Amino acid sequence: MKCRACGQKAVVNMRQHKLALCKDHFLEWIPEQTERFIEKYKMFTHSEKILIAVSGGKDSLSLWDIIHRLGYQADGLYICLGIDEGINYSSESQRLTEKFATGRSLNLRVVNIQKEYGATIPEFSQKSHRGRVKPCSICGLVKRHVMNRVTRDMGYEVLLTGHNLDDEAAVLFGNTLSWAGEYLLRQGPVLPETTGLARKAKPLFRIYEREMLAYALLRGIEYIYDECPFSDGSTSIYYKQLLNRLEIDRPGAKQAFYLSFLEARKSGLFAERESLQAELHLCTNCGQPTSAPGLCSFCRMMSC
Ligand code: Q46
Ligand code: ZN
Ligand code: ZN
């Protein structure tokens, strides 16, 4: 297989684009594509202050690398969840994130959940569910709260996350299986700022996971190979596997599934629902939005 741009040996073949590229051209192509999507979906501009949520994994560190190469002003936010599970998951991912930032002279903010809120994520989960279920719902709640708080309070205009196309397609697949209208309405590459909530964008949402993996490896980015130990057996991994099976027979199926959803929504698939959108209230303690008056779920959990 030859690189379409220069005829040298290709290292990546993207069947969904009918495009094979050599290392150098692939490493140029990914930031070019990302820039194109940032502009097309009006995610943010060069004059805005950007915060990137980084976990130490391949997607978020590669995103920071790309955004930096494209000349945007972006700081990183690492949230230490206090997950150990015998593999030092949090401390190792923090070490790699700090190494990445230091090596490129980038500004990294670190929020340690245990230091700031008195317990690690597994400990919070133990308290609320007595360890019966995985800590993921609590973890998601805490991460969303902290990311939004830091973005707003530190004067950033937009928060970026490293979700790739496989992540987005798997979430969409789950939401479609249960026709979760509220979630389908909110899923997209850019969530505009609303009262109490910062703007969010996912610049990698059109890039396949395997390409992000190739990017991280070819750029020599040191990231944490282990997934969070609590992600084992998760439904999102199962949905990703199902979609990948579909992709083998029909290259581009994952991408078409997600993009045709965005198109359908744009042409009014959920128009009626949108006008009925539930009224949001602001939490009386932290000021972030909540569906019921009074405290938001994060502040309720903290007050227990
Ligand atoms: S939610 Fe669950 Fe993830 Fe939190 S506890 Fe780990 S797997 S990190 S995206
Ligand atoms: Zn080439
Ligand atoms: Zn609150």
Short mmCIF file of C-alpha atoms in Angstrom, two decimals, residues 70-236:
data_model
loop_
_atom_site.label_atom_id
_atom_site.label_comp_id
_atom_site.label_asym_id
_atom_site.label_seq_id
_atom_site.Cartn_x
_atom_site.Cartn_y
_atom_site.Cartn_z
CA LEU A 70 -2.36 24.12 15.66
CA GLY A 71 -1.33 27.16 17.72
CA TYR A 72 -4.31 27.46 20.09
CA GLN A 73 -3.87 28.63 23.69
CA ALA A 74 -4.86 25.62 25.73
CA ASP A 75 -4.20 24.56 29.32
CA GLY A 76 -4.78 21.04 30.60
CA LEU A 77 -6.94 19.87 33.50
CA TYR A 78 -6.11 16.58 35.18
CA ILE A 79 -8.57 15.27 37.77
CA CYS A 80 -7.00 12.80 40.17
CA LEU A 81 -9.77 10.34 41.02
CA GLY A 82 -7.77 8.28 43.52
CA ILE A 83 -8.25 4.98 41.67
CA ASP A 84 -5.57 2.44 42.48
CA GLU A 85 -7.02 -1.09 42.16
CA GLY A 86 -3.56 -2.63 42.39
CA ILE A 87 -2.19 -0.94 39.26
CA ASN A 88 -1.70 2.63 40.59
CA TYR A 89 -4.05 3.76 37.85
CA SER A 90 -4.51 7.38 38.97
CA SER A 91 -0.95 8.06 40.09
CA GLU A 92 0.50 6.55 36.92
CA SER A 93 -1.84 8.50 34.65
CA GLN A 94 -1.05 11.69 36.58
CA ARG A 95 2.69 11.04 36.24
CA LEU A 96 2.41 10.60 32.46
CA THR A 97 0.19 13.68 32.09
CA GLU A 98 2.64 15.81 34.10
CA LYS A 99 5.55 14.46 32.06
CA PHE A 100 3.73 15.34 28.82
CA ALA A 101 2.98 18.89 30.02
CA THR A 102 6.48 19.54 31.39
CA GLY A 103 8.16 18.24 28.23
CA ARG A 104 6.23 20.74 26.11
CA SER A 105 6.12 23.59 28.66
CA LEU A 106 2.33 23.44 28.81
CA ASN A 107 0.27 24.64 31.74
CA LEU A 108 -1.45 21.82 33.65
CA ARG A 109 -4.02 22.26 36.42
CA VAL A 110 -4.49 19.35 38.79
CA VAL A 111 -7.56 18.78 40.95
CA ASN A 112 -7.18 16.03 43.53
CA ILE A 113 -10.63 14.79 44.50
CA GLN A 114 -9.51 13.33 47.81
CA LYS A 115 -7.70 16.51 48.86
CA GLU A 116 -10.50 18.84 47.74
CA TYR A 117 -13.56 16.82 48.70
CA GLY A 118 -12.31 14.47 51.40
CA ALA A 119 -12.58 11.08 49.67
CA THR A 120 -11.46 9.22 46.54
CA ILE A 121 -13.98 8.14 43.89
CA PRO A 122 -14.01 4.50 45.10
CA GLU A 123 -14.55 5.79 48.68
CA PHE A 124 -17.46 8.00 47.62
CA SER A 125 -18.94 5.03 45.81
CA GLN A 126 -18.46 2.83 48.85
CA LYS A 127 -20.33 5.40 50.96
CA SER A 128 -23.25 5.84 48.56
CA HIS A 129 -23.70 2.34 47.21
CA ARG A 130 -21.85 0.34 49.87
CA GLY A 131 -19.56 -0.94 47.09
CA ARG A 132 -22.37 -2.86 45.39
CA VAL A 133 -22.00 -1.15 42.04
CA LYS A 134 -19.15 0.28 39.99
CA PRO A 135 -18.19 3.86 40.85
CA CYS A 136 -18.76 5.09 37.28
CA SER A 137 -21.95 7.06 37.82
CA ILE A 138 -20.43 8.93 40.78
CA CYS A 139 -17.17 9.36 38.89
CA GLY A 140 -19.02 10.86 35.92
CA LEU A 141 -20.97 13.21 38.17
CA VAL A 142 -17.83 14.42 39.96
CA LYS A 143 -15.81 14.84 36.75
CA ARG A 144 -18.59 16.84 35.05
CA HIS A 145 -18.95 19.07 38.09
CA VAL A 146 -15.20 19.73 38.48
CA MET A 147 -14.59 20.28 34.75
CA ASN A 148 -17.41 22.78 34.59
CA ARG A 149 -16.34 24.54 37.79
CA VAL A 150 -12.71 24.96 36.71
CA THR A 151 -13.67 26.08 33.19
CA ARG A 152 -16.07 28.73 34.50
CA ASP A 153 -14.16 29.91 37.58
CA MET A 154 -10.77 30.13 35.89
CA GLY A 155 -12.06 32.19 32.99
CA TYR A 156 -11.84 29.62 30.18
CA GLU A 157 -14.25 29.99 27.30
CA VAL A 158 -14.49 26.37 26.27
CA LEU A 159 -13.75 22.91 27.65
CA LEU A 160 -12.42 20.23 25.28
CA THR A 161 -12.57 16.49 25.73
CA GLY A 162 -10.78 13.80 23.73
CA HIS A 163 -13.83 11.77 22.66
CA ASN A 164 -13.23 10.09 19.30
CA LEU A 165 -15.73 8.76 16.78
CA ASP A 166 -15.87 5.30 18.36
CA ASP A 167 -16.73 6.83 21.75
CA GLU A 168 -19.45 9.00 20.26
CA ALA A 169 -20.91 6.24 18.09
CA ALA A 170 -21.02 3.86 21.08
CA VAL A 171 -22.86 6.44 23.22
CA LEU A 172 -25.25 7.12 20.35
CA PHE A 173 -25.83 3.40 19.88
CA GLY A 174 -26.69 3.01 23.59
CA ASN A 175 -28.98 6.04 23.55
CA THR A 176 -30.70 4.80 20.40
CA LEU A 177 -31.28 1.30 21.78
CA SER A 178 -33.28 2.84 24.61
CA TRP A 179 -34.49 5.89 22.61
CA ALA A 180 -33.20 8.14 25.35
CA GLY A 181 -34.63 11.37 23.94
CA GLU A 182 -33.08 13.76 26.45
CA TYR A 183 -29.62 12.35 25.84
CA LEU A 184 -30.03 12.19 22.06
CA LEU A 185 -31.00 15.82 22.11
CA ARG A 186 -27.85 16.81 23.99
CA GLN A 187 -25.34 14.62 22.14
CA GLY A 188 -23.16 16.46 19.66
CA PRO A 189 -19.69 17.79 18.85
CA VAL A 190 -20.35 21.17 20.49
CA LEU A 191 -22.59 21.95 23.43
CA PRO A 192 -23.11 25.70 23.58
CA GLU A 193 -22.72 27.59 26.85
CA THR A 194 -25.92 27.81 28.86
CA THR A 195 -26.61 29.39 32.24
CA GLY A 196 -24.18 27.81 34.68
CA LEU A 197 -22.66 25.47 32.09
CA ALA A 198 -19.51 26.13 30.09
CA ARG A 199 -19.31 25.46 26.34
CA LYS A 200 -17.97 21.99 25.55
CA ALA A 201 -16.42 20.69 22.35
CA LYS A 202 -15.02 17.40 21.06
CA PRO A 203 -12.58 18.18 18.24
CA LEU A 204 -11.70 14.48 17.64
CA PHE A 205 -15.30 13.35 17.24
CA ARG A 206 -14.82 12.43 13.57
CA ILE A 207 -11.59 10.50 13.97
CA TYR A 208 -11.64 6.74 14.52
CA GLU A 209 -10.10 5.30 17.67
CA ARG A 210 -7.56 3.24 15.71
CA GLU A 211 -6.34 6.41 14.01
CA MET A 212 -5.95 8.15 17.35
CA LEU A 213 -3.97 5.15 18.54
CA ALA A 214 -1.77 5.37 15.44
CA TYR A 215 -1.32 9.11 16.00
CA ALA A 216 -0.23 8.66 19.64
CA LEU A 217 2.20 5.88 18.73
CA LEU A 218 3.69 7.60 15.67
CA ARG A 219 4.08 10.89 17.59
CA GLY A 220 5.83 9.00 20.40
CA ILE A 221 3.34 10.20 23.01
CA GLU A 222 3.75 8.31 26.27
CA TYR A 223 0.27 7.55 27.55
CA ILE A 224 -1.26 5.14 30.03
CA TYR A 225 -1.96 1.84 28.26
CA ASP A 226 -4.22 0.49 30.97
CA GLU A 227 -7.85 1.46 30.83
CA CYS A 228 -9.44 2.44 34.13
CA PRO A 229 -9.91 -0.89 35.96
CA PHE A 230 -13.61 -0.09 36.43
CA SER A 231 -14.20 0.11 32.67
CA ASP A 232 -13.85 -3.69 32.41
CA GLY A 233 -17.01 -5.25 31.00
CA SER A 234 -18.68 -1.87 30.45
CA THR A 235 -21.53 -1.59 27.98
CA SER A 236 -19.71 1.09 26.01
#
